Amino acid sequence: MRLSVIGCGYLGAVHAAAMAGLGHTVVGVDVDEAKIAALSQARAPFFEPGLPEVLASAMASGRLSFTTDFSAVAGAEVHFVAVGTPQSAGSDAADLRFVDAAFASLLEHVSPGDVIVGKSTVPVGTAARLAQLVAGRVPGATLAWNPEFLREGFAVQDTVSPDRLVYGVPSGEEGVRAARILDEVYASAVAAGTPVIVTDYATAELVKVAANAFLATKISFINAMAEIAEATGADVTQLADAIGHDARIGRRFLNAGVGFGGGCLPKDIRAFSARARELGRGESVRFLEEVDKINLRRRDRVVDLVREETGGLHGVRVAVLGLAFKPHSDDIRDSPALDIAVRLAEGGAIVTATDPEAIPNARRRAPHLTYTDTAADAVADADIVVLITEWPEFTNLDPHTLGHLVTHKTIIDGRNALNPDAWRTAGWKFRGLGR
Ligand code: NAD
């Protein structure tokens, strides 16, 4: 099939490359010239495991191209919209300017019979509004909403083999046809037995934000337990293991630590709250405001722990291990690691930070911090080491070797990812979160 993908960021670039890898002919369109220049040379503009390989083979096949020129979408029969929906400046609501601009440009080149497929995470009600716009501008074209659940770090695999597909489609024949076309796009996943949920626009939009709200709540739940554990001397990691054995609860997403960040969970729960308030249902998801607060308090806790261990931040040499919001990504959007590093520096600490992939992005956002390529360089002469992003490069560090490099053997494990006994045996003062 001939597809277009509008917006070639973390979602769109992977989607375009993966769809071409599956045999479709794909054109990716973005307004960011630098991104398109990189992609056109088969270079991934961000770090995502597996993306360079898929990109290279799809470009070599001749089935994948990238451009800033929207007219290139003419001829495609399915158009995916994957532009950003960040938090609005000054409010919790999603900023839909990029979605609106993308639709305005796209609709100039769409033909009757084409299917436009929204993938961006949007407030419930957006698809219904855009469907009216599509009907007015290109009668005979159809809008579907197909939310994306990929995880950065596993994006290629999640795109090719999703754990479910959700199609929000209009009622009647038009919706049946749109669902059939989406089944053709995702033929390999459908043939592999991937569950497909065909529903209305509102449900499809809500599935995405509800899923993220649930995941955020699960993380903040265990972090709330960490706060109680800190007040009582209990160990939150043992608590998580014990309750996680209950299949109804499950152990995944129950790791206490500095909490969630990134370009999705924080802004999605805020946008959900804002939309619920607009709908007069703010009460229904008021708990998400608490989920957000618990999450942000964990960052305060790490800053407080550093202060507690060093007797004040001024002039203290702090090594920060990790900058990305999670391992296997270079994404620093709303990253707890970068936030903590910046706050330590603001408090007067001399921060040296490292990350296997996120330094270029972090340097653009926080040029005043000192960055080094390796953990060994970062911890040299450090008064305290803070692990915040649990890259294997950091969780596999040898406490004995590191012990020779630092001034004081004190470590804060912001992800409860290290073995406290191994570090204590090597002579370190070890502080975890909630234990
Ligand atoms: P991103 O910022 O990496 O990418 C967005 C891209 O859209 C950018 O390259 C930008 O230049 C481009 N763009 C903006 N306006 C445009 C326009 N008018 N025309 C063409 N391109 C335009 O963001 P992302 O992480 O890829 O997220 C995109 C959407 O997908 C968001 O709604 C996000 O919530 C959702 N989502 C993201 C993930 C993820 O893990 N990143 C997962 C699921 C859903």
XYZ file of C-alpha atoms and ligand atoms in Angstrom:
479
model
C 0.000 0.000 0.000
C 1.054 3.628 -0.409
C 1.227 5.459 2.911
C 2.239 8.875 4.154
C 3.360 9.707 7.683
C 3.056 13.327 8.801
C 5.444 14.164 11.652
C 8.691 12.180 11.798
C 9.655 12.316 15.472
C 10.027 9.433 17.916
C 6.696 8.014 16.805
C 6.490 9.003 13.128
C 10.027 8.158 11.996
C 9.774 4.694 13.504
C 6.293 4.197 12.067
C 7.382 5.264 8.577
C 10.487 3.048 8.590
C 8.700 0.048 10.097
C 5.778 0.280 7.639
C 8.233 0.412 4.710
C 10.020 -2.556 6.273
C 6.709 -4.431 6.118
C 6.518 -3.821 2.367
C 4.480 -0.621 2.098
C 5.660 2.379 0.076
C 5.963 5.250 2.525
C 6.675 8.958 2.363
C 7.470 10.704 5.634
C 6.781 14.445 5.888
C 7.990 16.838 8.567
C 8.427 20.598 8.854
C 11.832 20.140 10.520
C 14.359 20.409 7.691
C 17.285 19.068 9.722
C 15.313 15.985 10.703
C 14.250 15.343 7.103
C 17.825 15.861 5.868
C 19.086 13.233 8.328
C 16.304 10.751 7.602
C 16.789 11.206 3.839
C 20.348 9.963 4.319
C 19.035 7.002 6.341
C 20.362 8.574 9.555
C 18.143 8.326 12.633
C 17.744 11.830 14.088
C 17.463 10.383 17.602
C 18.613 7.272 19.446
C 16.253 4.327 19.149
C 17.603 0.753 19.165
C 16.997 -0.995 15.825
C 15.873 2.148 13.996
C 19.116 2.709 12.024
C 18.930 -0.849 10.653
C 15.257 -0.639 9.612
C 15.824 2.800 8.154
C 18.852 1.672 6.123
C 17.178 -1.391 4.658
C 13.897 0.418 3.912
C 15.720 3.310 2.195
C 17.813 0.831 0.192
C 14.613 -0.918 -0.943
C 13.444 2.360 -2.509
C 10.135 2.132 -0.646
C 10.879 4.862 1.905
C 11.441 8.567 1.316
C 11.295 11.730 3.400
C 10.452 15.289 2.448
C 9.294 18.646 3.809
C 6.981 19.009 0.798
C 3.394 18.047 1.642
C 2.476 17.628 -2.028
C 4.448 14.343 -1.923
C 1.543 12.722 -0.024
C -0.688 12.862 -3.103
C -0.952 9.306 -4.369
C -0.818 7.740 -0.907
C -4.126 6.152 0.126
C -3.540 6.180 3.893
C -2.088 9.183 5.748
C -0.867 8.803 9.327
C -0.658 11.933 11.467
C 2.006 11.578 14.172
C 2.870 15.165 15.117
C 3.556 16.266 18.683
C 0.885 17.199 21.234
C 2.968 18.776 24.013
C 1.663 20.440 27.140
C 0.518 24.020 26.464
C 2.656 26.771 27.915
C 0.911 28.015 31.034
C -1.743 25.291 31.304
C -2.176 21.539 31.727
C -4.018 21.166 28.420
C -2.544 19.590 25.298
C -1.315 22.036 22.684
C -3.076 21.015 19.476
C -1.500 23.619 17.229
C 0.753 21.065 15.528
C -2.162 18.704 14.883
C -4.265 21.507 13.431
C -1.393 22.763 11.256
C -0.624 19.233 10.027
C -4.274 18.628 9.075
C -4.467 21.998 7.303
C -1.396 21.187 5.175
C -2.354 17.556 4.614
C -5.924 18.236 3.489
C -4.638 20.288 0.541
C -3.358 17.029 -0.974
C -5.803 14.347 0.177
C -8.214 12.738 -2.299
C -11.732 11.338 -1.831
C -11.444 7.714 -0.698
C -8.225 8.323 1.237
C -8.083 7.405 4.924
C -6.451 9.834 7.347
C -5.286 8.067 10.506
C -4.565 10.072 13.640
C -1.850 8.513 15.805
C -0.977 11.466 18.035
C -2.290 11.334 21.607
C -5.145 13.842 21.717
C -7.846 14.979 24.149
C -11.119 13.110 23.734
C -13.321 14.969 21.251
C -10.479 15.983 18.936
C -11.162 13.295 16.324
C -14.859 14.184 16.087
C -13.913 17.828 15.501
C -11.286 16.904 12.883
C -13.702 14.515 11.144
C -15.990 17.489 10.476
C -13.061 19.419 9.068
C -12.137 16.496 6.792
C -15.750 16.079 5.621
C -15.959 19.786 4.791
C -12.654 19.959 2.965
C -12.416 16.579 1.199
C -15.824 14.902 0.965
C -15.318 11.157 0.593
C -12.132 11.045 2.671
C -12.389 9.279 6.045
C -10.785 9.947 9.415
C -9.791 7.104 11.764
C -8.001 7.372 15.145
C -5.416 4.692 15.820
C -3.580 5.540 19.059
C 0.010 4.420 19.439
C 1.288 2.458 22.437
C 4.960 2.055 21.514
C 7.618 2.311 24.216
C 10.749 4.299 23.421
C 13.668 1.875 23.568
C 11.442 -0.860 22.067
C 9.713 1.282 19.455
C 10.564 -0.763 16.364
C 9.480 -4.043 17.910
C 6.325 -2.442 19.370
C 5.406 -0.962 15.976
C 5.873 -4.204 14.040
C 4.361 -6.431 16.750
C 2.002 -4.287 18.853
C 0.196 -5.945 21.780
C -3.111 -4.568 20.512
C -4.490 -2.388 17.725
C -7.234 0.132 18.403
C -9.172 1.713 15.537
C -11.546 4.557 16.259
C -13.758 4.844 13.183
C -17.009 6.539 12.133
C -20.199 4.501 12.231
C -21.619 2.605 9.245
C -20.081 1.511 5.954
C -17.448 4.243 6.043
C -16.098 2.939 9.348
C -16.153 -0.684 8.164
C -14.112 0.300 5.128
C -11.608 2.300 7.222
C -11.135 -0.669 9.579
C -10.617 -2.990 6.612
C -7.962 -0.665 5.180
C -6.193 -0.479 8.556
C -6.268 -4.278 8.737
C -4.465 -4.288 5.374
C -1.853 -1.810 6.625
C -1.246 -3.980 9.702
C -1.754 -7.279 7.842
C 1.246 -9.029 9.407
C 0.264 -8.118 12.978
C -3.374 -9.016 12.327
C -2.332 -12.380 10.831
C -0.191 -12.999 13.928
C -3.322 -12.766 16.062
C -2.876 -9.253 17.497
C -6.151 -8.253 19.181
C -7.947 -5.562 17.164
C -10.468 -3.338 18.914
C -12.688 -1.466 16.475
C -14.543 1.303 18.237
C -15.735 4.909 18.049
C -13.462 7.955 18.088
C -14.033 8.862 21.739
C -13.243 5.378 23.012
C -10.088 5.151 20.891
C -8.860 8.516 22.170
C -9.691 7.561 25.761
C -8.013 4.138 25.549
C -4.667 5.850 25.069
C -4.946 8.373 27.887
C -6.552 5.819 30.212
C -3.659 3.408 29.624
C -1.113 6.114 30.417
C -3.118 7.283 33.430
C -3.133 3.714 34.768
C 0.615 3.246 34.275
C 1.383 6.601 35.911
C -0.889 5.705 38.815
C 0.828 2.366 39.305
C 4.234 4.054 39.492
C 3.010 6.759 41.852
C 1.257 4.149 43.989
C 4.530 2.357 44.706
C 6.298 5.686 45.187
C 3.660 6.665 47.756
C 4.428 3.367 49.509
C 8.115 4.358 49.334
C 7.300 7.540 51.240
C 5.571 5.499 53.935
C 8.455 3.002 53.952
C 10.894 5.876 54.524
C 8.878 6.974 57.555
C 8.697 3.481 59.038
C 11.941 1.731 58.139
C 10.162 -0.686 55.798
C 11.702 -1.739 52.466
C 9.572 -0.787 49.455
C 11.367 -3.154 47.065
C 10.486 -6.160 49.226
C 6.973 -4.800 49.566
C 6.704 -4.538 45.743
C 7.985 -8.110 45.324
C 5.492 -9.377 47.864
C 2.405 -7.616 46.502
C 3.565 -8.203 42.920
C 3.189 -11.960 43.369
C -0.557 -11.353 43.393
C -1.428 -11.799 39.707
C -4.161 -9.180 40.078
C -1.495 -6.620 40.991
C 1.557 -7.816 39.009
C 5.184 -6.796 39.588
C 5.741 -4.716 36.428
C 5.716 -0.917 36.794
C 6.044 -1.350 40.565
C 9.635 -0.157 40.856
C 9.907 2.653 43.368
C 12.358 5.351 42.361
C 12.455 8.879 40.993
C 9.289 8.228 39.029
C 8.120 8.758 35.493
C 9.037 11.385 32.925
C 9.389 11.615 29.168
C 7.314 13.064 26.377
C 4.149 11.110 27.233
C 3.080 10.189 30.783
C 3.484 13.589 32.498
C 1.833 15.667 29.790
C -0.795 13.009 29.059
C -2.101 12.816 32.634
C -2.167 16.619 32.835
C -3.992 16.922 29.510
C -6.452 14.236 30.643
C -7.191 16.189 33.824
C -7.602 19.413 31.852
C -9.990 17.777 29.383
C -11.994 16.143 32.174
C -12.394 19.551 33.833
C -13.619 21.017 30.511
C -16.176 18.211 30.343
C -17.353 18.969 33.886
C -15.849 15.668 35.098
C -12.718 16.973 36.792
C -13.740 15.085 39.935
C -13.464 11.719 38.138
C -9.738 12.016 37.540
C -8.751 14.366 40.359
C -6.536 11.555 41.677
C -4.257 12.150 38.685
C -3.260 15.500 40.196
C -2.094 13.550 43.260
C -0.319 11.019 41.012
C 1.565 13.933 39.442
C 2.457 15.446 42.823
C 3.726 12.156 44.263
C 5.840 11.729 41.147
C 7.416 15.174 41.413
C 8.023 14.789 45.174
C 10.404 11.890 44.471
C 12.695 14.305 42.636
C 12.665 16.578 45.719
C 13.529 13.545 47.805
C 16.706 12.848 45.823
C 17.821 16.483 46.079
C 17.098 16.357 49.844
C 19.053 13.100 50.213
C 22.097 14.629 48.516
C 21.829 17.640 50.819
C 21.430 15.378 53.849
C 24.451 13.255 52.956
C 26.763 16.147 52.108
C 25.581 18.694 54.679
C 24.637 21.261 51.995
C 24.987 21.507 48.254
C 27.326 24.457 47.913
C 30.611 23.419 46.340
C 29.813 19.718 46.643
C 30.961 17.610 43.704
C 28.026 15.490 42.527
C 28.303 12.842 39.819
C 24.947 12.281 38.088
C 24.629 8.986 36.227
C 21.876 9.280 33.642
C 20.149 12.136 31.821
C 17.552 10.450 29.595
C 14.099 9.906 31.109
C 14.697 6.176 30.839
C 17.426 3.820 29.611
C 17.744 2.946 25.897
C 16.524 6.397 24.881
C 18.094 9.816 24.323
C 14.803 11.536 25.162
C 15.179 14.174 27.885
C 11.641 15.574 27.723
C 10.490 16.006 31.339
C 13.372 13.775 32.434
C 13.645 13.307 36.211
C 17.412 12.856 35.762
C 18.028 16.155 33.989
C 15.615 17.957 36.331
C 17.499 16.693 39.394
C 20.898 17.490 37.849
C 19.778 21.063 37.110
C 18.305 21.532 40.592
C 21.483 20.273 42.261
C 23.499 22.756 40.192
C 21.069 25.557 41.051
C 21.603 24.699 44.709
C 25.331 25.326 44.315
C 26.598 21.786 43.652
C 29.319 21.184 41.063
C 27.516 18.682 38.855
C 29.206 16.374 36.375
C 26.687 14.303 34.453
C 26.916 11.469 31.985
C 24.602 9.343 29.859
C 25.339 6.880 27.051
C 23.066 8.663 24.551
C 21.390 11.783 25.931
C 24.316 14.202 26.391
C 23.755 16.167 23.139
C 20.074 16.741 23.996
C 20.877 17.547 27.634
C 23.614 19.989 26.640
C 21.186 21.918 24.450
C 18.677 22.144 27.340
C 21.193 22.698 30.176
C 24.452 24.032 28.711
C 25.697 25.139 32.138
C 26.222 21.579 33.423
C 29.488 19.691 32.896
C 29.153 16.520 30.827
C 31.554 13.613 30.450
C 31.346 10.599 28.186
C 31.981 7.918 30.781
C 30.839 7.119 34.296
C 34.486 6.824 35.354
C 35.149 10.433 34.315
C 31.914 11.643 35.885
C 32.641 10.156 39.307
C 36.293 11.271 39.441
C 36.777 13.078 42.795
C 33.030 13.086 43.441
C 31.727 13.692 46.947
C 28.567 11.783 46.106
C 27.285 9.689 43.194
C 23.613 9.759 42.163
C 22.284 7.093 39.821
C 19.081 8.279 38.178
C 18.678 6.507 34.820
C 19.191 2.764 35.077
C 21.264 2.134 31.955
C 23.040 -1.266 32.122
C 26.291 0.720 31.773
C 25.553 2.126 35.240
C 23.812 -0.743 36.999
C 26.731 -3.027 36.061
C 29.373 -0.681 37.499
C 31.813 -2.336 39.877
C 31.658 -0.687 43.326
C 35.284 -1.615 44.071
C 36.652 0.012 40.899
C 34.475 3.096 41.337
C 35.500 3.347 44.980
C 39.076 4.188 43.933
C 37.917 7.123 41.795
C 35.682 9.097 44.166
C 36.555 11.320 47.111
C 33.698 10.009 49.264
C 32.081 6.624 48.771
C 28.437 7.705 49.006
C 25.856 6.645 46.419
C 22.165 7.368 46.038
C 20.344 4.798 43.926
C 17.431 6.756 42.455
C 16.013 3.678 40.718
C 16.586 0.947 43.299
C 18.525 -0.750 40.518
C 21.721 -1.631 42.416
C 22.463 -4.362 44.918
C 22.874 -2.477 48.236
C 24.833 -5.332 49.851
C 27.469 -5.353 47.098
C 27.992 -1.601 47.430
C 28.039 -1.632 51.242
C 30.514 -4.536 51.251
C 32.767 -2.442 49.009
C 32.719 0.276 51.651
C 30.063 2.568 50.224
C 27.387 4.451 52.121
C 24.314 3.386 50.152
C 20.968 5.195 50.079
C 18.008 3.903 48.066
C 14.493 5.313 47.768
C 11.931 3.818 50.112
C 14.304 1.347 51.711
P 8.220 14.394 18.511
O 8.280 15.781 19.023
O 9.427 13.523 18.588
O 7.774 14.421 16.976
C 6.797 15.252 16.473
C 7.212 15.647 15.061
O 6.149 16.365 14.433
C 8.424 16.571 15.044
O 9.439 16.006 14.234
C 7.886 17.882 14.443
O 8.828 18.580 13.673
C 6.735 17.359 13.612
N 5.749 18.382 13.269
C 5.257 19.372 14.054
N 4.368 20.101 13.367
C 4.276 19.550 12.125
C 3.510 19.846 10.974
N 2.634 20.858 10.957
N 3.666 19.075 9.892
C 4.544 18.040 9.892
N 5.288 17.711 10.970
C 5.153 18.455 12.062
O 7.003 13.715 19.258
P 6.693 12.138 19.413
O 7.323 11.633 20.655
O 6.970 11.458 18.130
O 5.132 12.175 19.692
C 4.201 12.424 18.661
C 2.823 12.070 19.178
O 2.797 10.678 19.469
C 2.431 12.759 20.487
O 1.060 12.996 20.470
C 2.777 11.719 21.540
O 2.029 11.897 22.724
C 2.392 10.448 20.805
N 3.068 9.233 21.283
C 4.413 9.250 21.474
C 5.043 8.105 21.921
C 6.514 8.097 22.240
O 6.976 7.152 22.907
N 7.296 9.085 21.815
C 4.298 6.937 22.143
C 2.937 6.951 21.889
C 2.331 8.122 21.460
